[in-house]
Short mmCIF file of C-alpha atoms and ligand atoms in Angstrom, two decimals:
data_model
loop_
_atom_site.label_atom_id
_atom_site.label_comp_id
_atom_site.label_asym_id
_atom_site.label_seq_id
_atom_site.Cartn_x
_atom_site.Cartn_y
_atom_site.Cartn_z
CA UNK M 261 36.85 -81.48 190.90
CA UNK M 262 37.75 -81.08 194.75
CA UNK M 263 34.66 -82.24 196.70
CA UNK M 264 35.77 -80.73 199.50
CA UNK M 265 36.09 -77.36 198.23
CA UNK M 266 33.81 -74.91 200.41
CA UNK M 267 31.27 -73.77 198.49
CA UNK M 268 30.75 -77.75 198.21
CA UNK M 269 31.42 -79.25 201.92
CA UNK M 270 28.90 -82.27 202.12
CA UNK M 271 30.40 -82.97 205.32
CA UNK M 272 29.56 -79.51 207.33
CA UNK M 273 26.96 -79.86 210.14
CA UNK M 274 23.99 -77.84 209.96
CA UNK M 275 21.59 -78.12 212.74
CA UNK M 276 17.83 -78.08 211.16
CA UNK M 277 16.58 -78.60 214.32
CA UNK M 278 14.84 -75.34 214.73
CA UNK M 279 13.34 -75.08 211.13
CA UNK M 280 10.47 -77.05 211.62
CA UNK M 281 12.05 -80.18 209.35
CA UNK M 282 9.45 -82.84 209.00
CA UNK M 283 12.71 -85.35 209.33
CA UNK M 284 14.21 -83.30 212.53
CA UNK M 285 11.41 -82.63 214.64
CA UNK M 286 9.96 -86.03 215.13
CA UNK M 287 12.91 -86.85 217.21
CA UNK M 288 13.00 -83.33 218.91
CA UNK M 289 14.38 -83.72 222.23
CA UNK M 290 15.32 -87.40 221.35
CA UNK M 291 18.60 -89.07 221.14
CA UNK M 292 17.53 -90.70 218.21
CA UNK M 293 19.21 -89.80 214.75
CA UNK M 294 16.64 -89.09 212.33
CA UNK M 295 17.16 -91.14 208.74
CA UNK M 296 14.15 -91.46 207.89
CA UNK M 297 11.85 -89.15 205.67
CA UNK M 298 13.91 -89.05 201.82
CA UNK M 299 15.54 -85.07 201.90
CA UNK M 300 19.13 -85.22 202.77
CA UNK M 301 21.19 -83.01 205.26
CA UNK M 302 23.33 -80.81 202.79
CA UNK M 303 22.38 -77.31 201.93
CA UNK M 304 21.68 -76.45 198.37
CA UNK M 305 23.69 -75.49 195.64
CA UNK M 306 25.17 -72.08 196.12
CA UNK M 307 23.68 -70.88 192.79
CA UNK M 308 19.86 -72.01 194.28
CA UNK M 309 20.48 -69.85 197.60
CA UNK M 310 21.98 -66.79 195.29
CA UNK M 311 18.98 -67.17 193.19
CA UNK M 312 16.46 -67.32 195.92
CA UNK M 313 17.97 -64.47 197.85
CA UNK M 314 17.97 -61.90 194.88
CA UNK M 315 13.58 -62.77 194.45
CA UNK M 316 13.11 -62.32 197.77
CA UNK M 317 15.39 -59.26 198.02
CA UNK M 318 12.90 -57.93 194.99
CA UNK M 319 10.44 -57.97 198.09
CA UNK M 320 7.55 -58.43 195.93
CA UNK M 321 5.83 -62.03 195.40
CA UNK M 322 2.91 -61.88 193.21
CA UNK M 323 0.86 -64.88 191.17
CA UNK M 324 2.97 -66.37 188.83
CA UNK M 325 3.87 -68.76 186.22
CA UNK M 326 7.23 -70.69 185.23
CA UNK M 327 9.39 -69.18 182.47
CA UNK M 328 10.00 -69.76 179.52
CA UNK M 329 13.72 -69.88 180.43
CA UNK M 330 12.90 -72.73 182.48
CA UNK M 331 10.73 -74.76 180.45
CA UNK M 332 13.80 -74.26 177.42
CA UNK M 333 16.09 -75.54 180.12
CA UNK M 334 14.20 -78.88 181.00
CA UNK M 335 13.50 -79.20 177.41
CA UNK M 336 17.50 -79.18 176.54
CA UNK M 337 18.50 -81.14 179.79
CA UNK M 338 16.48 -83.94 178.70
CA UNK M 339 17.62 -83.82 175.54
CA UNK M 340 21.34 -83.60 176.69
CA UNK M 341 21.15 -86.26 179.42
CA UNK M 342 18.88 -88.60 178.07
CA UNK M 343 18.73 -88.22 174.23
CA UNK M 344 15.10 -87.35 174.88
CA UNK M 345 13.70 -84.94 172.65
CA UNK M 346 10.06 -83.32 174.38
CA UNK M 347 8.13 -80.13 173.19
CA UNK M 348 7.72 -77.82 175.76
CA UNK M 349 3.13 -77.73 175.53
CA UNK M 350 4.11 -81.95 176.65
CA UNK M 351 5.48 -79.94 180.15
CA UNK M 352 3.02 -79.21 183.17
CA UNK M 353 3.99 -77.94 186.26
CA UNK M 354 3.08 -79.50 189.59
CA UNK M 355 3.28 -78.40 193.32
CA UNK M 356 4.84 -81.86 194.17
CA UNK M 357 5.22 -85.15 192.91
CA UNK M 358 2.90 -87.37 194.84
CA UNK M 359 -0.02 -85.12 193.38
CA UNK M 360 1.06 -86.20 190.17
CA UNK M 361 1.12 -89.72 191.32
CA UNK M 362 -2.67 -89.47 192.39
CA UNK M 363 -3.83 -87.16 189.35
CA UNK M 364 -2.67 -89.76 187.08
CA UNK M 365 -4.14 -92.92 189.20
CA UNK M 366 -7.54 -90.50 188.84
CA UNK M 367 -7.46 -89.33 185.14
CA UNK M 368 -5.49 -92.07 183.56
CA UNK M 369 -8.22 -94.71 184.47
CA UNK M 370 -11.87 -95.60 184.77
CA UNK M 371 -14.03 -96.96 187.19
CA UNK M 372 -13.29 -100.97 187.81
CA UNK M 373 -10.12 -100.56 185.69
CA UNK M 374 -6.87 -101.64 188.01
CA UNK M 375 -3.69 -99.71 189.00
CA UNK M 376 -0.53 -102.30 188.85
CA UNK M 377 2.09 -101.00 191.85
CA UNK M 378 5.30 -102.68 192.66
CA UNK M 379 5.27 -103.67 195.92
CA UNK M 380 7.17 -103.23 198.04
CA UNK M 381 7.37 -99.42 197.04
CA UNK M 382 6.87 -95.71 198.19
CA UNK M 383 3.34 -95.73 200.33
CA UNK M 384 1.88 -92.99 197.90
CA UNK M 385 1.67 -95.20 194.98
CA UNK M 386 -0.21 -97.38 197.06
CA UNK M 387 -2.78 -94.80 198.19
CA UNK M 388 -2.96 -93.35 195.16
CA UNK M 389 -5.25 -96.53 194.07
CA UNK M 390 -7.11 -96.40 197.42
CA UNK M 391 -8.18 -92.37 197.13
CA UNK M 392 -9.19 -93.41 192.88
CA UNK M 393 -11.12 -95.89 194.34
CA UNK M 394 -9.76 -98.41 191.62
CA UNK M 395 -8.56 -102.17 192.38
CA UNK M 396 -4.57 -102.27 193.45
CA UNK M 397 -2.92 -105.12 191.83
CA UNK M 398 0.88 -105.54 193.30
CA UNK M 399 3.46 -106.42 191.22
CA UNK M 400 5.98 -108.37 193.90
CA UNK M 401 9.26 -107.24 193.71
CA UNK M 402 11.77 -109.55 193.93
CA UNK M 403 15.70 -109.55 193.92
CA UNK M 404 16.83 -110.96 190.54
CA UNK M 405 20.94 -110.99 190.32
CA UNK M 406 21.32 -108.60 193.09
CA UNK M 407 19.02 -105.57 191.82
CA UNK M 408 15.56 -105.40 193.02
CA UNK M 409 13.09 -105.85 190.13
CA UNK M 410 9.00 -106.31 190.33
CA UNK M 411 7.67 -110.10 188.62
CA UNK M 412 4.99 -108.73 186.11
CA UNK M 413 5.24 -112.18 184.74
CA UNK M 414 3.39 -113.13 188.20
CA UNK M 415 0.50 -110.58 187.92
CA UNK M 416 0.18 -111.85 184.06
CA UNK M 417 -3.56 -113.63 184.93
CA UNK M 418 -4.63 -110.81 187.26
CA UNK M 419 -5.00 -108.56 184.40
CA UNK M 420 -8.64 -108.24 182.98
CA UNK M 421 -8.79 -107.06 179.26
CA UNK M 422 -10.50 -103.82 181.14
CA UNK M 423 -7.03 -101.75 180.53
CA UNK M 424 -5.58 -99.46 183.38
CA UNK M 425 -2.72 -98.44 184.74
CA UNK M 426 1.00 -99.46 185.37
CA UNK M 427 3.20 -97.35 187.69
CA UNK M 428 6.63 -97.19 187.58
CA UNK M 429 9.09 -96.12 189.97
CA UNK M 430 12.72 -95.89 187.90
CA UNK M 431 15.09 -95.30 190.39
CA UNK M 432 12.71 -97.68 192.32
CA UNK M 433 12.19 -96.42 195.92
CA UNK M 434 13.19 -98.69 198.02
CA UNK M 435 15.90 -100.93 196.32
CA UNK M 436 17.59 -98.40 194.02
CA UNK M 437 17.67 -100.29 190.79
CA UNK M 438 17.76 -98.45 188.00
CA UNK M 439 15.85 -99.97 184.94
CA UNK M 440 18.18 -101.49 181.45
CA UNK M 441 16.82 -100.94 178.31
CA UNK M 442 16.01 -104.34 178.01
CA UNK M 443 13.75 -104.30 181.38
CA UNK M 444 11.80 -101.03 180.25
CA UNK M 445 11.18 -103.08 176.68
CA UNK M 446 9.72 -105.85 178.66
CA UNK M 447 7.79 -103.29 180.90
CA UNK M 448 6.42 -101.60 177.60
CA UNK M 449 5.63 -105.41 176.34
CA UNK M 450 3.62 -106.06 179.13
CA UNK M 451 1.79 -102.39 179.52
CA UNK M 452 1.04 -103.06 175.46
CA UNK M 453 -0.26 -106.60 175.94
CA UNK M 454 -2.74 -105.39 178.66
CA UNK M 455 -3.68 -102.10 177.26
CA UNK M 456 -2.09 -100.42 180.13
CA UNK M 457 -1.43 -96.62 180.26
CA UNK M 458 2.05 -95.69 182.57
CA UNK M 459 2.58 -93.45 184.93
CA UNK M 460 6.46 -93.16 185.80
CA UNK M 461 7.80 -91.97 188.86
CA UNK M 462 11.34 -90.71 187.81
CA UNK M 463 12.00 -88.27 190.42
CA UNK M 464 15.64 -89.91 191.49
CA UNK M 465 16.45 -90.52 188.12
CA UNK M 466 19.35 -87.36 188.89
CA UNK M 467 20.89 -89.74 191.80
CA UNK M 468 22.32 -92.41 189.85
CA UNK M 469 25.37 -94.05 191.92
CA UNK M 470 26.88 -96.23 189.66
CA UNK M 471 28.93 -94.91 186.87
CA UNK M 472 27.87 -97.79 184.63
CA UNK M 473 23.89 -97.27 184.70
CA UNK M 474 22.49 -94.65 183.35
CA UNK M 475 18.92 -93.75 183.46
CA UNK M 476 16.27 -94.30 180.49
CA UNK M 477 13.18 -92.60 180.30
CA UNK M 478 10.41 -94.86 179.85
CA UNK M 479 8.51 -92.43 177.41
CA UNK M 480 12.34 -91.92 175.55
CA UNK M 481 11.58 -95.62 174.68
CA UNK M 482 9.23 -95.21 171.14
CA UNK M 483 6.25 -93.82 170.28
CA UNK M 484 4.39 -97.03 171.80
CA UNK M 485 5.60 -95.88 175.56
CA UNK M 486 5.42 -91.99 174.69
CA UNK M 487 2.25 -91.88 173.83
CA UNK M 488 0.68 -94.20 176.67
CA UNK M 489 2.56 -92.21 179.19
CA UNK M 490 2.78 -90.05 182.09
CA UNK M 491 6.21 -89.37 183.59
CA UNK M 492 7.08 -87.85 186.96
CA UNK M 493 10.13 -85.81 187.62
CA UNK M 494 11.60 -83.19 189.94
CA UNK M 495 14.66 -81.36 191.02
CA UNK M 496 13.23 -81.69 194.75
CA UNK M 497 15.76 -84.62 195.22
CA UNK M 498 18.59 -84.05 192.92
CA UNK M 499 19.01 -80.47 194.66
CA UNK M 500 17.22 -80.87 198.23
CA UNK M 501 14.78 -78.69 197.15
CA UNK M 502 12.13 -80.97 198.38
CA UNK M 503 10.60 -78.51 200.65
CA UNK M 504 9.85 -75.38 197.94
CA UNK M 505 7.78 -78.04 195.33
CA UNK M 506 8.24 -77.95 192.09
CA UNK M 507 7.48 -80.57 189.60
CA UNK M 508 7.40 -81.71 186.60
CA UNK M 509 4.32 -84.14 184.51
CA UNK M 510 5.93 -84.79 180.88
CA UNK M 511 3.00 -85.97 178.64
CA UNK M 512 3.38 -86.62 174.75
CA UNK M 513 0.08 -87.78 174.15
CA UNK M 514 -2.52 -84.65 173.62
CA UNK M 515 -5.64 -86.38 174.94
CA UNK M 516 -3.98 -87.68 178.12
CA UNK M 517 -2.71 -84.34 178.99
CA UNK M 518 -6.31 -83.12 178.48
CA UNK M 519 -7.55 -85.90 181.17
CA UNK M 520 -4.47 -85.07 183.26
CA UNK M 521 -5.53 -81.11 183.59
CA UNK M 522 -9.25 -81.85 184.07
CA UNK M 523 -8.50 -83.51 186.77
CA UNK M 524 -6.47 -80.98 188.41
CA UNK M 525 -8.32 -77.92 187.72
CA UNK M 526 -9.77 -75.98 190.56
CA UNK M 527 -7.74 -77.94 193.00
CA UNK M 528 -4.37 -78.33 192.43
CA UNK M 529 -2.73 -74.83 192.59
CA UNK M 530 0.10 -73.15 190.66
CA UNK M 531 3.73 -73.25 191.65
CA UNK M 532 5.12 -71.02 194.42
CA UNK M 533 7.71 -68.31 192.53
CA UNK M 534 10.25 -69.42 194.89
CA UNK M 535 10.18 -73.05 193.76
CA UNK M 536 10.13 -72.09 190.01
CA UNK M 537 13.17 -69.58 190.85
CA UNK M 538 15.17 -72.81 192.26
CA UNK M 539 14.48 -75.10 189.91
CA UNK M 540 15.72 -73.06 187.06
CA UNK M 541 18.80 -71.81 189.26
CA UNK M 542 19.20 -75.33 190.21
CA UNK M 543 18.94 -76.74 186.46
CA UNK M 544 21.08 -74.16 185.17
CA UNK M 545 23.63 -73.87 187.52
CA UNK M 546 24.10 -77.18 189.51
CA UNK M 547 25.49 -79.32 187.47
CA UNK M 548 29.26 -78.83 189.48
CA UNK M 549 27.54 -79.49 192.64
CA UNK M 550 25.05 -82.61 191.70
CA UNK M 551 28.36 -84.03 190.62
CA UNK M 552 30.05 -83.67 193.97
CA UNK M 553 27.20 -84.84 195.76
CA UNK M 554 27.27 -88.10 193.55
CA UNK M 555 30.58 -88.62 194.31
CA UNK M 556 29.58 -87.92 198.34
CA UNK M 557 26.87 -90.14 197.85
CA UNK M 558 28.56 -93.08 195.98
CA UNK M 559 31.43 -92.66 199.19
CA UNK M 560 28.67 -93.12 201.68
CA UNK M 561 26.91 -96.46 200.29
CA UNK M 562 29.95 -98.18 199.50
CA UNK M 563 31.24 -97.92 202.89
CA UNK M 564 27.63 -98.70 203.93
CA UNK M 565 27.28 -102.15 202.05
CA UNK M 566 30.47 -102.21 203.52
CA UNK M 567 29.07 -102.44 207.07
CA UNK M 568 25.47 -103.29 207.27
CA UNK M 569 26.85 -106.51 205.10
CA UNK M 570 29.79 -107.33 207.87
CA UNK M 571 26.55 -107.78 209.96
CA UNK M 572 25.12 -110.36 211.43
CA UNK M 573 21.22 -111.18 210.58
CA UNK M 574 21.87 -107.98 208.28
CA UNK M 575 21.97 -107.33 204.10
CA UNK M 576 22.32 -105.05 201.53
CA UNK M 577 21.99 -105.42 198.04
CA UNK M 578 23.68 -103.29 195.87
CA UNK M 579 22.39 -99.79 195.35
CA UNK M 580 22.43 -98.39 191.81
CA UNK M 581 20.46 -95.16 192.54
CA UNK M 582 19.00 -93.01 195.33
CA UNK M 583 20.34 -92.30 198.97
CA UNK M 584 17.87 -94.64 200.44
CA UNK M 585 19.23 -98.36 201.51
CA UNK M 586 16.54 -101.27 201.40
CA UNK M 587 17.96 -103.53 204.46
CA UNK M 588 17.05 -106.84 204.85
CA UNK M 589 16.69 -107.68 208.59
CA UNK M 590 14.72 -110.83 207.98
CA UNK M 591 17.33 -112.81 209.32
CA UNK M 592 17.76 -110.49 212.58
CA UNK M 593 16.03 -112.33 215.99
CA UNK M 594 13.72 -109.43 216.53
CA UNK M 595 9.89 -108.87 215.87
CA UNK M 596 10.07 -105.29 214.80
CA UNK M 597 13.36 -104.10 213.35
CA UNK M 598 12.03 -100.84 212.75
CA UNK M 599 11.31 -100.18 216.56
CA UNK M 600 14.68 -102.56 217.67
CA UNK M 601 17.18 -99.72 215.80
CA UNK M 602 14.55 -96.61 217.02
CA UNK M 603 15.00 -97.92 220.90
CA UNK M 604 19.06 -97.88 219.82
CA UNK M 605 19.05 -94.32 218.92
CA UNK M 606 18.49 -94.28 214.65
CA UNK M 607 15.45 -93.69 213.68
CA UNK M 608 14.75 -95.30 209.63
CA UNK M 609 11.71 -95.83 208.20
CA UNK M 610 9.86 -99.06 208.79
CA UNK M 611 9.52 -101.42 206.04
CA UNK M 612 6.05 -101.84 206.74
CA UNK M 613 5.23 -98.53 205.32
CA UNK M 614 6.47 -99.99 202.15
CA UNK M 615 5.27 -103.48 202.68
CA UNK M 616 8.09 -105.15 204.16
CA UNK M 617 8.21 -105.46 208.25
CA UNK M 618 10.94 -107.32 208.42
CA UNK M 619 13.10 -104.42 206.12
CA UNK M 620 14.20 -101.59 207.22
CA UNK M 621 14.96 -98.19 205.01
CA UNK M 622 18.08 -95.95 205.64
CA UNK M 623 18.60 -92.16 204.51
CA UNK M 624 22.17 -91.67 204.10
CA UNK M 625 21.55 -88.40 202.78
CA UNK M 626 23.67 -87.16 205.98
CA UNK M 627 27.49 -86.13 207.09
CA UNK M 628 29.65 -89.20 207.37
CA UNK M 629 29.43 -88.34 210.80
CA UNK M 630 25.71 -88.89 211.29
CA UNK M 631 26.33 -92.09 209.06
CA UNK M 632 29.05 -93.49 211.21
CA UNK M 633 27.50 -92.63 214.50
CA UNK M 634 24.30 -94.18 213.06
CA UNK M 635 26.14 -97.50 212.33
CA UNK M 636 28.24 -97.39 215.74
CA UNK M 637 24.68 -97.16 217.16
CA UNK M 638 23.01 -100.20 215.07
CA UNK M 639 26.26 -102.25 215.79
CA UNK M 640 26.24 -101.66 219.31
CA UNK M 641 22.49 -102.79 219.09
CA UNK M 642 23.20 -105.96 217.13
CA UNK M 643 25.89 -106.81 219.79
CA UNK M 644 22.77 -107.44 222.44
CA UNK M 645 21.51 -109.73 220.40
CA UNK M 646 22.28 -113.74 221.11
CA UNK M 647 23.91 -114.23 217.14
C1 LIG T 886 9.53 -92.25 194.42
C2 LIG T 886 9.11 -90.96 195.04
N1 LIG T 886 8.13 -90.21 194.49
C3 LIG T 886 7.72 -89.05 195.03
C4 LIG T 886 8.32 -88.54 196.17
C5 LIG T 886 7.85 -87.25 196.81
O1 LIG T 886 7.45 -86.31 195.94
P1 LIG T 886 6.91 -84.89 196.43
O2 LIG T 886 7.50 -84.61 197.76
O3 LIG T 886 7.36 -83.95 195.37
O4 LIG T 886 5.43 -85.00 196.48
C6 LIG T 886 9.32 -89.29 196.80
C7 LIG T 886 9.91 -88.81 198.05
O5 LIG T 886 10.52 -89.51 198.78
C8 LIG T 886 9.74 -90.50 196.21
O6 LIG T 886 10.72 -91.23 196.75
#
């Protein structure tokens, strides 16, 4: 396939500045190149802006419900991609994927039981334990042969026999890895020994870089990890679809789907028709175009390792999954990367956020212009420094 075909051009400049983008606008005005916030630069697949054009052309945008087209679809795609055979009543439908994250922390636990987090990882996990009101327990994650893994065998004697919950985060955000069999078994081992349920965060599981990994369901595992499970996914990510929300909570077990919708009755509302009529157009249709942004993608950290690890005081591990790059400034002569690369003119997200100061988190979900301007920017910055 030609990447650079039109209907595909990862590399054509679209100015969101004046469509009130969370990741645009807080550099309004700024000279500061905004790679921060996780949606990427590229428009959707032309099969998502067909399909949204013809509902709102119908002009008329009632209450509604997903189809049961689109349920079939997800149903078959995970069967397809990941040998994972779910019934469609296991599928619920969420307005995002960080309510998910705190519906499970609420209904998959009980008073005084704890939530296990990696950490360093995406701030909502991390809240999600705070607004439950249940003890956090961080699992440290730590860089084992080059991939970034969290050490449950170092949380082993924080663990009452009270039960709880494990989240998972598979591609992990930040770091990338993307979990072997062999770590999910151990993962299962561990949530079985401590009578841990799982909630697992899978929305980059689409975004995997490398052709040798490929991603593994934690529920696909056995009965043991279906049943004990709640798992997360999305085509916010894989499509940049982010801003519509549409999710989706896969749940096996009967009784934990029960707990799961009690606690979102009332509260958490339906779908928007427009985010159900993308995710179907974008499941159905975008296969052609996910592949060509992998490819874009895979271009854009390879020559990015390629740089930030030429470097001084600068490193980059490997990154399997995701279009987010966990850099290691630790060796960098500066108190606050975050705010050393912001006063250069790129604004990333602070490690901090994630529990890291001295890291530093890149969206290279951007033209390989924005990239290399980005780096010619951090370089320049670097150069200042007495290395
Ligand atoms: C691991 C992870 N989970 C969830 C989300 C966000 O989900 P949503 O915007 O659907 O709430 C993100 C976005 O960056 C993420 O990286």
């Amino acid at each position: 396939m030609d990447v650079n075909q039109p209907s595909f051009d990862f590399d054509k400049e679209i100015d969101r500045t004046a469509t009130d983008s969370d990741k645009w606008n807080k550099y309004k005005g700024k000279d500061i190149l905004p790679m921060w916030v996780a949606d990427s630069d590229f428009q959707s697949p032309p099969a998502v802006i067909n399909a949204l054009q013809d509902r709102i052309a119908h002009g008329v945008f009632g209450y509604t419900h997903a189809s049961e087209s689109l349920t079939d679809i997800f149903v078959s795609r995970m069967a397809e991609r990941y040998n994972w055979h779910i019934q469609p009543e296991w599928v619920v439908y969420l307005p995002g994927l960080v309510c998910g994250l705190n519906i499970a922390a609420r209904a998959l636990t009980e008073q005084g039981q704890a939530i296990v987090s990696p950490s360093p990882i995406y701030p909502p996990f991390i809240s999600s334990a705070k607004f439950a009101e249940r003890p956090l327990v961080k699992a440290p994650v730590k860089l084992e042969n080059g991939r970034w893994l969290p050490d449950l065998t170092h949380i082993d004697d924080q663990l009452t026999e009270q039960g709880g919950l494990l989240q998972m985060c598979n591609p992990l955000n930040p770091g990338g890895t993307v979990y072997r069999r062999e770590e999910l078994d151990a993962t299962l081992a561990f949530a079985e020994k401590h009578n841990l349920l799982v909630c697992s965060d899978e929305i980059h599981c689409d975004l995997i870089l490398d052709n040798d990994c490929q991603h593994i369901p934690f529920a696909s595992l056995n009965d043991s990890a279906a049943q004990r499970s709640v798992t997360l996914m999305a085509p916010s990510k894989t499509f940049n679809i982010a801003g519509l929300g549409a999710s989706i909570a896969i749940i096996p077990n009967a009784d934990i789907r029960a707990r799961f919708n009690r606690v979102k009755r009332g509260i958490v509302p339906g779908v928007n028709l427009l985010a159900f009529t993308a995710a179907e157009a974008a499941y159905q249709h975008g296969e052609d175009w996910l592949q060509a942004q992998l490819k874009y993608l895979a271009s854009h950290r390879d020559y990015l390792m390629q740089e930030i690890n030429a470097l001084p005081g600068m490193k980059l591990e490997q990154i399997e999954a995701t279009y987010l790059a966990w850099i290691d400034c630790s060796e960098l002569p500066v108190e606050n990367p975050f705010s050393f690369f912001e006063k250069a003119g790129v604004g990333l997200s602070p490690g901090l956020d994630f529990g890291n100061r001295k890291f530093v988190r890149l969206n290279f979900g951007c033209t390989r212009k924005t990239l290399e301007e980005a780096l010619r920017r951090m370089k320049a910055a670097i150069a200042t420094l007495d290395l």
